[in-house]
PDB file of C-alpha atoms in Angstrom:
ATOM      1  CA  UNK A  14      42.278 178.428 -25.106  1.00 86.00           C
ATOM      2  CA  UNK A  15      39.957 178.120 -22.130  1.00 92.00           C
ATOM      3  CA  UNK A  16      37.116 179.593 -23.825  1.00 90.00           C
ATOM      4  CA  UNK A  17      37.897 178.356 -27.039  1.00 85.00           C
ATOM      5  CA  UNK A  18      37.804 174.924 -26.180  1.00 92.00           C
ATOM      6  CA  UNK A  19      38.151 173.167 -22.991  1.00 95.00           C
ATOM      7  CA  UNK A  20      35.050 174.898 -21.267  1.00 97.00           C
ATOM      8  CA  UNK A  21      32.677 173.299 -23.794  1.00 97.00           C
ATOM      9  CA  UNK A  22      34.501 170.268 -23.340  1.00 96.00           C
ATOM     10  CA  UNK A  23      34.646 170.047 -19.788  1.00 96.00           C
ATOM     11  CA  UNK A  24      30.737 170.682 -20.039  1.00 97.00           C
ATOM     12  CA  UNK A  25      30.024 167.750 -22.312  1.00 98.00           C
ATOM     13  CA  UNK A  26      31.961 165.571 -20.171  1.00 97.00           C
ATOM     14  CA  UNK A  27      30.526 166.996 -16.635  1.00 97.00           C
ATOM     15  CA  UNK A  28      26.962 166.726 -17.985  1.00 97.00           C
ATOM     16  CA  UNK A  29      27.376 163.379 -19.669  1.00 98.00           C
ATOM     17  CA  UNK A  30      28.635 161.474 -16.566  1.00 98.00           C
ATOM     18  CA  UNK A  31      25.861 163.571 -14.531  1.00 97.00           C
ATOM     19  CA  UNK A  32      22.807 162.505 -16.713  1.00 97.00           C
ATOM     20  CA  UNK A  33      24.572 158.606 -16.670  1.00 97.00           C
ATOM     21  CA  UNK A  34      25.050 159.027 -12.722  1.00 97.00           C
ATOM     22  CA  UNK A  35      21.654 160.705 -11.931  1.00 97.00           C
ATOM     23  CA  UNK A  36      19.634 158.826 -13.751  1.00 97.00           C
ATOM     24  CA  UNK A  37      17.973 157.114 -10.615  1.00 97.00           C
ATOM     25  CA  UNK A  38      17.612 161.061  -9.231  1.00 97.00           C
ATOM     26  CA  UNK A  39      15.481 161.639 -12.558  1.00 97.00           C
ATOM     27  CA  UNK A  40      12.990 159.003 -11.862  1.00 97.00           C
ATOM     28  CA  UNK A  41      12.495 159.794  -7.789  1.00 98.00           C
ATOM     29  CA  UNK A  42      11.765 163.088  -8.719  1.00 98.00           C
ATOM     30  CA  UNK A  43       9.748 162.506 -12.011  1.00 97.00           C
ATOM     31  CA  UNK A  44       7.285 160.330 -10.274  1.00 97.00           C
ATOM     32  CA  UNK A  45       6.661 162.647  -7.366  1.00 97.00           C
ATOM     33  CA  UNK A  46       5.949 165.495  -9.755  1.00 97.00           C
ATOM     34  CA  UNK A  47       3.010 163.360 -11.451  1.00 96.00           C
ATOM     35  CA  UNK A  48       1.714 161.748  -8.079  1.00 96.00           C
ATOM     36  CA  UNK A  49       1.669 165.772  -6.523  1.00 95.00           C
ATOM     37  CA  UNK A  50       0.211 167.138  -9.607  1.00 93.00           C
ATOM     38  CA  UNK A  51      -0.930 165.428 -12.781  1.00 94.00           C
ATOM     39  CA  UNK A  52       0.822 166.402 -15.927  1.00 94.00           C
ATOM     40  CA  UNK A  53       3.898 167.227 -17.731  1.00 95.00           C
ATOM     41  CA  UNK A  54       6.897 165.994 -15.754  1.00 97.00           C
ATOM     42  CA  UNK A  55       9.874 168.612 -17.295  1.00 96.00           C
ATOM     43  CA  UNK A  56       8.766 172.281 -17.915  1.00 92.00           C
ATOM     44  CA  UNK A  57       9.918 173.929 -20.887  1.00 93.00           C
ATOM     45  CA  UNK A  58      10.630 177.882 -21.234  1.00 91.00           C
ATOM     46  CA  UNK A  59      11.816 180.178 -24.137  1.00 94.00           C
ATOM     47  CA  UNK A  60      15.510 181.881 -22.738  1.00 97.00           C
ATOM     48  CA  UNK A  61      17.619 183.797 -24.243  1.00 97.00           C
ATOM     49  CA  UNK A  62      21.405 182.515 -25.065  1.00 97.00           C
ATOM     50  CA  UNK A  63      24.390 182.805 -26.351  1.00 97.00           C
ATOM     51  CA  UNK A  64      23.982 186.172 -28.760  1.00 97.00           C
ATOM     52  CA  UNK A  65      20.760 186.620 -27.815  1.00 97.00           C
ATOM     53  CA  UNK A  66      19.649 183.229 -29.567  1.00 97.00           C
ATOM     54  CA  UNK A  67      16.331 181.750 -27.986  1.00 97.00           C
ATOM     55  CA  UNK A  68      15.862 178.275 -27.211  1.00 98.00           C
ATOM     56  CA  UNK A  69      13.656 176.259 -25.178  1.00 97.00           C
ATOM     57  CA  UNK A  70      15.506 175.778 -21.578  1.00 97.00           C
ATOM     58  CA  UNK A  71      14.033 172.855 -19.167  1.00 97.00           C
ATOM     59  CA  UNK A  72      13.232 172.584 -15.536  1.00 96.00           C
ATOM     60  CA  UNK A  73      11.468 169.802 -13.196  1.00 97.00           C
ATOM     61  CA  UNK A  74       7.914 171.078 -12.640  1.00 94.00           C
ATOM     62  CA  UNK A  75       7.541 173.231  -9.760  1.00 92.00           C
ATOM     63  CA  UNK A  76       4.508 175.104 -10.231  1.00 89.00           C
ATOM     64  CA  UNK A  77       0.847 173.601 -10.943  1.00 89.00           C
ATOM     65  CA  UNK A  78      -0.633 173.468 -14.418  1.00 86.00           C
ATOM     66  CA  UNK A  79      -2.391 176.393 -14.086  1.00 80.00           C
ATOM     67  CA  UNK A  80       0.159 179.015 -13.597  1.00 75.00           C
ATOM     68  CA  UNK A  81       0.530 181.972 -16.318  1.00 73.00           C
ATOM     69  CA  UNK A  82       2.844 180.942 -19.243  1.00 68.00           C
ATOM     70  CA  UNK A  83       6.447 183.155 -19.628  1.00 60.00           C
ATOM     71  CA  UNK A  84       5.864 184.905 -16.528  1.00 64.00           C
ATOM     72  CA  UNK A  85       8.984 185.425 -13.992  1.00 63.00           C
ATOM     73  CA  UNK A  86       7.755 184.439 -10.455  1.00 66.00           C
ATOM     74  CA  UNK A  87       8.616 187.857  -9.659  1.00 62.00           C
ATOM     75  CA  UNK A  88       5.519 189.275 -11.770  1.00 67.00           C
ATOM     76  CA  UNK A  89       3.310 186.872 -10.275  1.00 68.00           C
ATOM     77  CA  UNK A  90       0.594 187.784  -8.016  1.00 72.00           C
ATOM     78  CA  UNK A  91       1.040 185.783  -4.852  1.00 75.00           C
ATOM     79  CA  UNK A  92       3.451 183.220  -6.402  1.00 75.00           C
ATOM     80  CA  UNK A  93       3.682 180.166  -3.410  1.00 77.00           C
ATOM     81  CA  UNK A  94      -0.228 179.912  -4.688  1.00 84.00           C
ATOM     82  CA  UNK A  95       1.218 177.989  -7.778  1.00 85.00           C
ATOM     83  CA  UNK A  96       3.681 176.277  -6.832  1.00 91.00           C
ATOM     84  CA  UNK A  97       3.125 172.561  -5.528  1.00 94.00           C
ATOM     85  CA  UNK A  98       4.038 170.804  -2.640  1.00 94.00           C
ATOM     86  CA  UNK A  99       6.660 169.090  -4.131  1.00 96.00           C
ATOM     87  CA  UNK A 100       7.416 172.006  -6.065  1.00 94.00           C
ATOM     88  CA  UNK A 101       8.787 173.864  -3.140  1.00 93.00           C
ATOM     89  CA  UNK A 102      10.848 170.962  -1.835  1.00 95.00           C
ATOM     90  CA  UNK A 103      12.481 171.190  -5.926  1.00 95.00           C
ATOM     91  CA  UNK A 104      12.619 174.925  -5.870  1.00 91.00           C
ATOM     92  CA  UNK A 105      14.395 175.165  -2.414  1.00 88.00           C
ATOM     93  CA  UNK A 106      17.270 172.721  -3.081  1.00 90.00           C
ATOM     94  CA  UNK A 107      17.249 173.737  -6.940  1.00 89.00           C
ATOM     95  CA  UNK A 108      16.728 170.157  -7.927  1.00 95.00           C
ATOM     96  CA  UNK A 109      14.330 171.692 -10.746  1.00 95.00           C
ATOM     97  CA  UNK A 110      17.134 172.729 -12.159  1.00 95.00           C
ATOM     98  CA  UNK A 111      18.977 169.316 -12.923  1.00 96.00           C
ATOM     99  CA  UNK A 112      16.843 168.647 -16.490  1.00 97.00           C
ATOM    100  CA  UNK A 113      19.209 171.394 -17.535  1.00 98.00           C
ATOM    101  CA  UNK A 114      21.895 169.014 -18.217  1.00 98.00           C
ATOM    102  CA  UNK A 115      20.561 168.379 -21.264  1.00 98.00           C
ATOM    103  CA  UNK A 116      20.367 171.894 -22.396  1.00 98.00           C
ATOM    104  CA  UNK A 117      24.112 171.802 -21.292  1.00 98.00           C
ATOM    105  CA  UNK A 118      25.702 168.619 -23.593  1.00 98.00           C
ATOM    106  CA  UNK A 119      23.802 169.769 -26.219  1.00 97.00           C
ATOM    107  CA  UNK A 120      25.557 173.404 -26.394  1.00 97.00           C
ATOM    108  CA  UNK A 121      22.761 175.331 -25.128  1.00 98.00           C
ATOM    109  CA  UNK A 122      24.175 176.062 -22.148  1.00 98.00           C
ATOM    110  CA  UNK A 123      27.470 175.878 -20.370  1.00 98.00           C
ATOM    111  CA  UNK A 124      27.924 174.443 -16.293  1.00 97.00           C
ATOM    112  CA  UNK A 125      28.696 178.000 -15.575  1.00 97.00           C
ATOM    113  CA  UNK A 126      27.670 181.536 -17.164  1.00 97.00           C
ATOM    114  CA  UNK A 127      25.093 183.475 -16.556  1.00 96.00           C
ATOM    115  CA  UNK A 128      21.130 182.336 -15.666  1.00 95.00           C
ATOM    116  CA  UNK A 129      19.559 182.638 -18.676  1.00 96.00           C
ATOM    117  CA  UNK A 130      16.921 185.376 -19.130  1.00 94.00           C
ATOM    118  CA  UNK A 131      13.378 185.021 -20.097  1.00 92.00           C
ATOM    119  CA  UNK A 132      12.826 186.379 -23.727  1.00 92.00           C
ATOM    120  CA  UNK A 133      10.881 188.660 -23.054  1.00 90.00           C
ATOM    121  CA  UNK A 134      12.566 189.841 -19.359  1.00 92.00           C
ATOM    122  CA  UNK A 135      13.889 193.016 -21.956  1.00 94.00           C
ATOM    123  CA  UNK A 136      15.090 194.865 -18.731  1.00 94.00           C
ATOM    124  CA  UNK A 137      17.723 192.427 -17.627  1.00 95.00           C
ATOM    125  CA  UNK A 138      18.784 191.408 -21.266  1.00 96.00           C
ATOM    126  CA  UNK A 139      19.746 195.357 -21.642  1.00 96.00           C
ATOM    127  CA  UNK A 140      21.697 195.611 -19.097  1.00 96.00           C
ATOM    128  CA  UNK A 141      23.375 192.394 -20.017  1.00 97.00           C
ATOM    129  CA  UNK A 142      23.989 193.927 -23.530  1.00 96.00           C
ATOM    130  CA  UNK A 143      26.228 197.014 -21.463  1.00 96.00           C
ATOM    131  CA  UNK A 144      28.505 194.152 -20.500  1.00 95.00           C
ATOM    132  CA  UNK A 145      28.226 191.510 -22.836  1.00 95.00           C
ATOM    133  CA  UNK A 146      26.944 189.262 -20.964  1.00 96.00           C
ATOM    134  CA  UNK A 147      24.810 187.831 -23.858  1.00 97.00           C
ATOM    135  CA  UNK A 148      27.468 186.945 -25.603  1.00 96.00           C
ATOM    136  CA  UNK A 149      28.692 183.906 -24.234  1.00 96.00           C
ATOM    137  CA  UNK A 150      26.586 180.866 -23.131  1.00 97.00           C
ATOM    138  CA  UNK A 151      24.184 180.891 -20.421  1.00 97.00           C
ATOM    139  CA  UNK A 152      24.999 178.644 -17.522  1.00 97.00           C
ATOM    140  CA  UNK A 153      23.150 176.265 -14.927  1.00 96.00           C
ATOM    141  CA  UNK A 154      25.223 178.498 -11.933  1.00 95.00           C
ATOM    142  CA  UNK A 155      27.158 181.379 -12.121  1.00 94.00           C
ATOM    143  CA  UNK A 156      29.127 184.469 -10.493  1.00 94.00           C
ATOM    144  CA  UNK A 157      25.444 186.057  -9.650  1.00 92.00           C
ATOM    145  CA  UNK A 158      24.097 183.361  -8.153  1.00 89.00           C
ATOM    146  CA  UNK A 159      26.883 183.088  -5.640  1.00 90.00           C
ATOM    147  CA  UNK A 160      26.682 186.722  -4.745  1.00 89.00           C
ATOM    148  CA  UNK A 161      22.782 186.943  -3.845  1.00 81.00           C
ATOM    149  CA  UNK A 162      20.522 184.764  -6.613  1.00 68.00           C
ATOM    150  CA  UNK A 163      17.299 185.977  -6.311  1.00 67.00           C
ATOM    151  CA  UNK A 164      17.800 188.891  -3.844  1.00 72.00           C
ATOM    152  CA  UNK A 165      19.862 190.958  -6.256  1.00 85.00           C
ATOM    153  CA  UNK A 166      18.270 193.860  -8.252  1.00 91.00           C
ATOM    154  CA  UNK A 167      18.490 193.196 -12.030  1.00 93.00           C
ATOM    155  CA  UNK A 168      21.056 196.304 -12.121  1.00 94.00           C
ATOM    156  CA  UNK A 169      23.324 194.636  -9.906  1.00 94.00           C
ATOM    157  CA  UNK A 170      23.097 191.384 -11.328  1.00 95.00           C
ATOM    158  CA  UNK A 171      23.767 192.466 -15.004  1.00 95.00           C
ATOM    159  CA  UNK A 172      26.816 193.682 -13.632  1.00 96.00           C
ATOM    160  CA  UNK A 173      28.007 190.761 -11.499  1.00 96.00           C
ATOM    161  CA  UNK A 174      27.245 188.660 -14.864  1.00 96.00           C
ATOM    162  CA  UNK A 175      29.940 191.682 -16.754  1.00 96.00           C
ATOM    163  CA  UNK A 176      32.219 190.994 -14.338  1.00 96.00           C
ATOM    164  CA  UNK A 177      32.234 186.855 -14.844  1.00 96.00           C
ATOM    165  CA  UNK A 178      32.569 187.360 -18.290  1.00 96.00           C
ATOM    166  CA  UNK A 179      35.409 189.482 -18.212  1.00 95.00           C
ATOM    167  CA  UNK A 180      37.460 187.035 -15.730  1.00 94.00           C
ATOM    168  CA  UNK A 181      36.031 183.748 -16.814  1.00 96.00           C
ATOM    169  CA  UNK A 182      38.550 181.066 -16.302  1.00 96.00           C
ATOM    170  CA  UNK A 183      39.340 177.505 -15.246  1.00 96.00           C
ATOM    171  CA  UNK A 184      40.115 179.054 -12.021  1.00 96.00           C
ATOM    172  CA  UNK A 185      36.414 181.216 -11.906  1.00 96.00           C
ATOM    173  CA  UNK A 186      34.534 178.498 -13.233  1.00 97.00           C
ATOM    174  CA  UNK A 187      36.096 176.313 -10.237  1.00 95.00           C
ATOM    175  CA  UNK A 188      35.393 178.635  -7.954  1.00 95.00           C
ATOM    176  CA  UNK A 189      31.828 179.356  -8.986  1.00 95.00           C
ATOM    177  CA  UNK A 190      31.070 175.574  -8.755  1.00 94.00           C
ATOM    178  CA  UNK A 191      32.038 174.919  -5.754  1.00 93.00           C
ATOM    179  CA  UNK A 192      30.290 177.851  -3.888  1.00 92.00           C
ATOM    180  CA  UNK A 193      26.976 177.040  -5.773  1.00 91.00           C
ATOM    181  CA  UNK A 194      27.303 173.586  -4.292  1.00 89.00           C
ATOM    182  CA  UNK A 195      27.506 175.343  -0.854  1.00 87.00           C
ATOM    183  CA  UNK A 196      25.099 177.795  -1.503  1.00 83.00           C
ATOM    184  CA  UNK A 197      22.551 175.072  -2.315  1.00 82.00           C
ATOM    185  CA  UNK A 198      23.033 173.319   0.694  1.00 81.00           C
ATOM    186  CA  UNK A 199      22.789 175.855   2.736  1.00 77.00           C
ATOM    187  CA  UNK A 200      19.812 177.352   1.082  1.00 69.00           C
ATOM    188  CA  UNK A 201      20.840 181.112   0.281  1.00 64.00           C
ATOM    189  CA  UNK A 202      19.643 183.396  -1.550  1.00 54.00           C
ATOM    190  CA  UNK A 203      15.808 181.667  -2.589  1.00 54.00           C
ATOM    191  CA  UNK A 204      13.417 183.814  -2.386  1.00 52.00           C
ATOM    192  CA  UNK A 205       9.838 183.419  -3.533  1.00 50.00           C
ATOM    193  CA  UNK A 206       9.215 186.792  -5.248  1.00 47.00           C
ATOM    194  CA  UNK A 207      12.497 187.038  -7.144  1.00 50.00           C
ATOM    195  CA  UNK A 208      14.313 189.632  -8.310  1.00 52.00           C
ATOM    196  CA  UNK A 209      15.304 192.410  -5.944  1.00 50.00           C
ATOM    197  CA  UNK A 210      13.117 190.758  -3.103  1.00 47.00           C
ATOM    198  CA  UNK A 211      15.886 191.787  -1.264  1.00 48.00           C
ATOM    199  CA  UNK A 212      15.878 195.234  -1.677  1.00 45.00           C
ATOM    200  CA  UNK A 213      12.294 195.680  -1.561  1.00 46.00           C
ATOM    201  CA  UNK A 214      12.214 193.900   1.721  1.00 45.00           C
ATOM    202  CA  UNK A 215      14.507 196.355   3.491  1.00 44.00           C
ATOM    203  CA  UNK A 216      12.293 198.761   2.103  1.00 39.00           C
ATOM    204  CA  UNK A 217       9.593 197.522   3.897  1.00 40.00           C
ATOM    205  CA  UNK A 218      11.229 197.193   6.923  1.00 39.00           C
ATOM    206  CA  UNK A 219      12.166 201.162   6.407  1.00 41.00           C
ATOM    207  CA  UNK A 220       8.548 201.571   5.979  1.00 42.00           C
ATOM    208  CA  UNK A 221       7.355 199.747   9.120  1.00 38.00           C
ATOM    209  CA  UNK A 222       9.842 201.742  11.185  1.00 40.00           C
ATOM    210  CA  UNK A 223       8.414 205.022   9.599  1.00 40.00           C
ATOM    211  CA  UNK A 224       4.707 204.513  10.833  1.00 42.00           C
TER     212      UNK A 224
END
């Protein structure tokens, strides 16, 4: 019944009254983006969602006009060359992230499920498809990004995303909120670089030792 029903409702509902309530939030940050670097204020990106459907998911800005197209910050060469100065701020508190309301009351995503991959990150939509994670809605927060966000390999986060979808629940999805709203404030788990930046820095560490 959960799944059925009241999770999409509770998401039209949660993202209405947030769009309504955040509306002066929108603005603040809309005209900094343009003052800090002329141009588009929203950024839009082809995901992947529910049943591997693509559709265009949007952020605030972060990263100047010239940055590569469709490339994870994890690919990029030197990424904190890109991204602005208000970028950063955005990026750090994952205020870039609010435009994704939209996304939500419109059914492309859900409050909480799984971040949704780039179309063509083909690595981490695989190992989704082991635990059917692309089946259900992506969402703006979920059971990953509570356990280690950017620092987690994409094995280990494929997984983590299984493991939501097999106990998703009122109870989950209340859980999961409320720890992203800690983990935000508290900053963990952003790390410029991305996926696995975790692992490979221990493995530098390992490395410096070994000299």
């Amino acid at each position: 019944m959960y799944r059925g029903f009241f999770k999409r409702f509770f998401d039209i509902i949660l993202s209405f009254l947030a769009i309504v309530l955040l509306s002066w939030l929108f603005f603040i940050i809309s005209l900094a983006i343009v003052v800090d670097d002329p141009g588009p204020v929203f950024f839009k990106q082809k995901r992947v969602g529910k049943n591997k459907k693509l559709f265009m998911m949007l952020k605030f800005r972060s990263m100047k006009m010239n940055t590569p197209c469709d490339t994870p910050t994890h690919m990029l060469k030197n990424p904190e060359q890109y991204i602005t100065r208000v970028g950063k701020f955005l990026r750090k508190t994952s205020l870039d992230e609010l435009p994704q309301i939209f996304n939500i009351l419109v059914g492309q995503m859900s409050i909480i499920g799984p971040r949704p991959a780039l179309w063509n990150q083909d690595d981490l939509i695989d190992e989704r498809d082991k635990y059917g994670a692309n089946d259900v809605r992506p969402g703006l927060s979920g059971w990953a990004q509570i356990n280690g966000r950017d620092e987690l390999e994409i094995q280990v986060k494929a997984r983590l995303d299984g493991e939501y979808v097999e106990k998703m629940s009122f109870a989950m999805d209340w859980k999961c909120f409320w720890k992203t709203i800690i983990s935000v404030l508290k900053r963990e788990g952003v790390v410029e670089g991305g996926t696995g930046a975790l692992v490979k820095e221990k493995v530098h560490e390992k490395e410096v030792v070994s000299k």
